Amino acid sequence: TFKRRKDSPKMPTTTHLLLLSSAALAFTGRSPIAVLNNGVRMPLVGAGTWQYNSSVAHDSVMNAINLGYDHIDTAHDYNNQDGVGKALASFKRD
Protein backbone atom coordinates (compact mmCIF):
# COMPACT_ATOMS: atom_id res chain seq x y z
CA THR A 1 0.00 0.00 0.00
CA PHE A 2 1.26 3.42 -0.94
CA LYS A 3 1.55 5.83 1.97
CA ARG A 4 1.89 9.52 1.33
CA ARG A 5 4.90 11.17 2.91
CA LYS A 6 3.93 13.87 5.41
CA ASP A 7 5.82 16.51 3.44
CA SER A 8 4.41 15.54 0.03
CA PRO A 9 1.95 17.93 -1.62
CA LYS A 10 -1.73 17.04 -1.38
CA MET A 11 -2.39 17.98 -5.01
CA PRO A 12 -0.11 17.03 -7.89
CA THR A 13 2.20 19.79 -8.99
CA THR A 14 2.48 20.97 -12.58
CA THR A 15 5.68 18.95 -12.87
CA HIS A 16 3.90 15.78 -11.73
CA LEU A 17 1.06 16.34 -14.20
CA LEU A 18 3.50 17.00 -17.04
CA LEU A 19 5.49 13.85 -16.27
CA LEU A 20 2.36 11.70 -15.99
CA SER A 21 0.87 13.17 -19.15
CA SER A 22 4.10 12.66 -21.09
CA ALA A 23 4.32 9.06 -19.89
CA ALA A 24 0.73 8.42 -20.95
CA LEU A 25 1.48 9.85 -24.40
CA ALA A 26 4.61 7.73 -24.71
CA PHE A 27 2.88 4.50 -23.71
CA THR A 28 -0.49 4.93 -25.41
CA GLY A 29 0.29 7.19 -28.35
CA ARG A 30 -2.56 9.49 -27.25
CA SER A 31 -2.42 12.59 -25.12
CA PRO A 32 -4.41 12.45 -21.90
CA ILE A 33 -7.27 14.94 -21.80
CA ALA A 34 -9.12 17.08 -19.32
CA VAL A 35 -12.82 17.73 -19.77
CA LEU A 36 -13.59 21.38 -19.09
CA ASN A 37 -16.77 22.63 -17.41
CA ASN A 38 -18.30 23.38 -20.82
CA GLY A 39 -17.66 19.83 -22.04
CA VAL A 40 -14.69 20.71 -24.26
CA ARG A 41 -12.00 18.02 -24.24
CA MET A 42 -8.56 19.62 -23.87
CA PRO A 43 -5.30 17.70 -24.42
CA LEU A 44 -2.95 18.02 -21.45
CA VAL A 45 0.24 17.71 -23.51
CA GLY A 46 1.00 19.84 -26.52
CA ALA A 47 3.85 20.36 -28.95
CA GLY A 48 5.29 23.86 -29.03
CA THR A 49 6.53 25.82 -32.02
CA TRP A 50 7.91 28.93 -30.28
CA GLN A 51 11.25 30.19 -31.63
CA TYR A 52 11.12 27.79 -34.60
CA ASN A 53 11.47 29.07 -38.13
CA SER A 54 8.86 27.80 -40.59
CA SER A 55 10.96 24.85 -41.73
CA VAL A 56 11.67 23.60 -38.22
CA ALA A 57 8.07 24.27 -37.16
CA HIS A 58 6.82 22.21 -40.13
CA ASP A 59 9.05 19.25 -39.24
CA SER A 60 8.21 19.54 -35.54
CA VAL A 61 4.45 19.54 -36.18
CA MET A 62 4.73 16.61 -38.60
CA ASN A 63 6.66 14.60 -36.00
CA ALA A 64 4.33 15.59 -33.17
CA ILE A 65 1.18 14.52 -35.02
CA ASN A 66 2.81 11.26 -36.09
CA LEU A 67 3.65 10.63 -32.41
CA GLY A 68 0.04 11.17 -31.31
CA TYR A 69 -0.04 14.79 -30.20
CA ASP A 70 -3.49 16.43 -30.47
CA HIS A 71 -2.49 19.93 -29.44
CA ILE A 72 -0.08 22.21 -31.30
CA ASP A 73 0.86 25.42 -29.52
CA THR A 74 1.29 28.26 -31.96
CA ALA A 75 0.75 32.01 -32.08
CA HIS A 76 0.78 34.76 -34.66
CA ASP A 77 3.86 36.32 -33.07
CA TYR A 78 5.87 33.12 -33.69
CA ASN A 79 5.95 34.06 -37.41
CA ASN A 80 6.03 30.42 -38.54
CA GLN A 81 2.40 30.02 -39.60
CA ASP A 82 3.26 28.86 -43.11
CA GLY A 83 5.28 25.88 -41.84
CA VAL A 84 2.72 24.96 -39.19
CA GLY A 85 -0.14 25.39 -41.65
CA LYS A 86 1.46 23.21 -44.32
CA ALA A 87 2.08 20.45 -41.78
CA LEU A 88 -1.48 20.59 -40.44
CA ALA A 89 -2.96 20.66 -43.95
CA SER A 90 -1.17 17.43 -44.85
CA PHE A 91 -3.12 15.40 -42.24
CA LYS A 92 -6.68 14.18 -42.50
CA ARG A 93 -8.97 15.26 -39.69
CA ASP A 94 -11.32 12.82 -38.00
PDB file of C-alpha atoms in Angstrom:
ATOM      1  CA  THR A   1       0.000   0.000   0.000  1.00  0.00           C
ATOM      2  CA  PHE A   2       1.256   3.422  -0.940  1.00  0.00           C
ATOM      3  CA  LYS A   3       1.553   5.829   1.972  1.00  0.00           C
ATOM      4  CA  ARG A   4       1.894   9.523   1.331  1.00  0.00           C
ATOM      5  CA  ARG A   5       4.898  11.172   2.910  1.00  0.00           C
ATOM      6  CA  LYS A   6       3.926  13.865   5.407  1.00  0.00           C
ATOM      7  CA  ASP A   7       5.825  16.511   3.437  1.00  0.00           C
ATOM      8  CA  SER A   8       4.412  15.540   0.029  1.00  0.00           C
ATOM      9  CA  PRO A   9       1.950  17.929  -1.624  1.00  0.00           C
ATOM     10  CA  LYS A  10      -1.727  17.041  -1.383  1.00  0.00           C
ATOM     11  CA  MET A  11      -2.388  17.982  -5.011  1.00  0.00           C
ATOM     12  CA  PRO A  12      -0.108  17.032  -7.893  1.00  0.00           C
ATOM     13  CA  THR A  13       2.201  19.789  -8.994  1.00  0.00           C
ATOM     14  CA  THR A  14       2.480  20.968 -12.577  1.00  0.00           C
ATOM     15  CA  THR A  15       5.676  18.946 -12.872  1.00  0.00           C
ATOM     16  CA  HIS A  16       3.899  15.784 -11.730  1.00  0.00           C
ATOM     17  CA  LEU A  17       1.061  16.343 -14.200  1.00  0.00           C
ATOM     18  CA  LEU A  18       3.503  16.999 -17.036  1.00  0.00           C
ATOM     19  CA  LEU A  19       5.487  13.849 -16.269  1.00  0.00           C
ATOM     20  CA  LEU A  20       2.358  11.699 -15.986  1.00  0.00           C
ATOM     21  CA  SER A  21       0.873  13.169 -19.154  1.00  0.00           C
ATOM     22  CA  SER A  22       4.096  12.660 -21.086  1.00  0.00           C
ATOM     23  CA  ALA A  23       4.316   9.062 -19.887  1.00  0.00           C
ATOM     24  CA  ALA A  24       0.729   8.424 -20.950  1.00  0.00           C
ATOM     25  CA  LEU A  25       1.475   9.849 -24.399  1.00  0.00           C
ATOM     26  CA  ALA A  26       4.608   7.730 -24.708  1.00  0.00           C
ATOM     27  CA  PHE A  27       2.876   4.498 -23.714  1.00  0.00           C
ATOM     28  CA  THR A  28      -0.490   4.930 -25.414  1.00  0.00           C
ATOM     29  CA  GLY A  29       0.288   7.191 -28.354  1.00  0.00           C
ATOM     30  CA  ARG A  30      -2.557   9.492 -27.249  1.00  0.00           C
ATOM     31  CA  SER A  31      -2.424  12.586 -25.120  1.00  0.00           C
ATOM     32  CA  PRO A  32      -4.411  12.452 -21.902  1.00  0.00           C
ATOM     33  CA  ILE A  33      -7.273  14.945 -21.805  1.00  0.00           C
ATOM     34  CA  ALA A  34      -9.117  17.082 -19.320  1.00  0.00           C
ATOM     35  CA  VAL A  35     -12.817  17.728 -19.768  1.00  0.00           C
ATOM     36  CA  LEU A  36     -13.586  21.378 -19.090  1.00  0.00           C
ATOM     37  CA  ASN A  37     -16.768  22.628 -17.409  1.00  0.00           C
ATOM     38  CA  ASN A  38     -18.301  23.384 -20.815  1.00  0.00           C
ATOM     39  CA  GLY A  39     -17.659  19.829 -22.044  1.00  0.00           C
ATOM     40  CA  VAL A  40     -14.695  20.709 -24.260  1.00  0.00           C
ATOM     41  CA  ARG A  41     -11.998  18.024 -24.244  1.00  0.00           C
ATOM     42  CA  MET A  42      -8.556  19.625 -23.873  1.00  0.00           C
ATOM     43  CA  PRO A  43      -5.305  17.703 -24.418  1.00  0.00           C
ATOM     44  CA  LEU A  44      -2.945  18.015 -21.452  1.00  0.00           C
ATOM     45  CA  VAL A  45       0.241  17.707 -23.507  1.00  0.00           C
ATOM     46  CA  GLY A  46       1.002  19.840 -26.518  1.00  0.00           C
ATOM     47  CA  ALA A  47       3.846  20.362 -28.953  1.00  0.00           C
ATOM     48  CA  GLY A  48       5.287  23.865 -29.032  1.00  0.00           C
ATOM     49  CA  THR A  49       6.532  25.823 -32.022  1.00  0.00           C
ATOM     50  CA  TRP A  50       7.910  28.928 -30.282  1.00  0.00           C
ATOM     51  CA  GLN A  51      11.247  30.192 -31.630  1.00  0.00           C
ATOM     52  CA  TYR A  52      11.120  27.792 -34.598  1.00  0.00           C
ATOM     53  CA  ASN A  53      11.471  29.069 -38.126  1.00  0.00           C
ATOM     54  CA  SER A  54       8.857  27.801 -40.589  1.00  0.00           C
ATOM     55  CA  SER A  55      10.956  24.850 -41.732  1.00  0.00           C
ATOM     56  CA  VAL A  56      11.672  23.603 -38.219  1.00  0.00           C
ATOM     57  CA  ALA A  57       8.071  24.267 -37.163  1.00  0.00           C
ATOM     58  CA  HIS A  58       6.823  22.209 -40.131  1.00  0.00           C
ATOM     59  CA  ASP A  59       9.049  19.254 -39.239  1.00  0.00           C
ATOM     60  CA  SER A  60       8.206  19.540 -35.544  1.00  0.00           C
ATOM     61  CA  VAL A  61       4.453  19.543 -36.182  1.00  0.00           C
ATOM     62  CA  MET A  62       4.732  16.605 -38.597  1.00  0.00           C
ATOM     63  CA  ASN A  63       6.664  14.600 -36.001  1.00  0.00           C
ATOM     64  CA  ALA A  64       4.329  15.594 -33.169  1.00  0.00           C
ATOM     65  CA  ILE A  65       1.181  14.523 -35.025  1.00  0.00           C
ATOM     66  CA  ASN A  66       2.807  11.264 -36.087  1.00  0.00           C
ATOM     67  CA  LEU A  67       3.646  10.626 -32.411  1.00  0.00           C
ATOM     68  CA  GLY A  68       0.035  11.172 -31.313  1.00  0.00           C
ATOM     69  CA  TYR A  69      -0.045  14.788 -30.202  1.00  0.00           C
ATOM     70  CA  ASP A  70      -3.486  16.427 -30.472  1.00  0.00           C
ATOM     71  CA  HIS A  71      -2.492  19.934 -29.438  1.00  0.00           C
ATOM     72  CA  ILE A  72      -0.076  22.205 -31.301  1.00  0.00           C
ATOM     73  CA  ASP A  73       0.856  25.419 -29.518  1.00  0.00           C
ATOM     74  CA  THR A  74       1.289  28.258 -31.958  1.00  0.00           C
ATOM     75  CA  ALA A  75       0.745  32.009 -32.081  1.00  0.00           C
ATOM     76  CA  HIS A  76       0.777  34.764 -34.663  1.00  0.00           C
ATOM     77  CA  ASP A  77       3.860  36.317 -33.070  1.00  0.00           C
ATOM     78  CA  TYR A  78       5.870  33.124 -33.689  1.00  0.00           C
ATOM     79  CA  ASN A  79       5.953  34.058 -37.415  1.00  0.00           C
ATOM     80  CA  ASN A  80       6.027  30.420 -38.536  1.00  0.00           C
ATOM     81  CA  GLN A  81       2.398  30.023 -39.599  1.00  0.00           C
ATOM     82  CA  ASP A  82       3.259  28.859 -43.108  1.00  0.00           C
ATOM     83  CA  GLY A  83       5.279  25.882 -41.840  1.00  0.00           C
ATOM     84  CA  VAL A  84       2.721  24.959 -39.189  1.00  0.00           C
ATOM     85  CA  GLY A  85      -0.142  25.391 -41.655  1.00  0.00           C
ATOM     86  CA  LYS A  86       1.461  23.208 -44.323  1.00  0.00           C
ATOM     87  CA  ALA A  87       2.082  20.446 -41.785  1.00  0.00           C
ATOM     88  CA  LEU A  88      -1.477  20.589 -40.444  1.00  0.00           C
ATOM     89  CA  ALA A  89      -2.959  20.659 -43.951  1.00  0.00           C
ATOM     90  CA  SER A  90      -1.173  17.434 -44.849  1.00  0.00           C
ATOM     91  CA  PHE A  91      -3.116  15.404 -42.236  1.00  0.00           C
ATOM     92  CA  LYS A  92      -6.685  14.180 -42.502  1.00  0.00           C
ATOM     93  CA  ARG A  93      -8.965  15.264 -39.687  1.00  0.00           C
ATOM     94  CA  ASP A  94     -11.315  12.821 -38.002  1.00  0.00           C
TER      95      ASP A  94
END
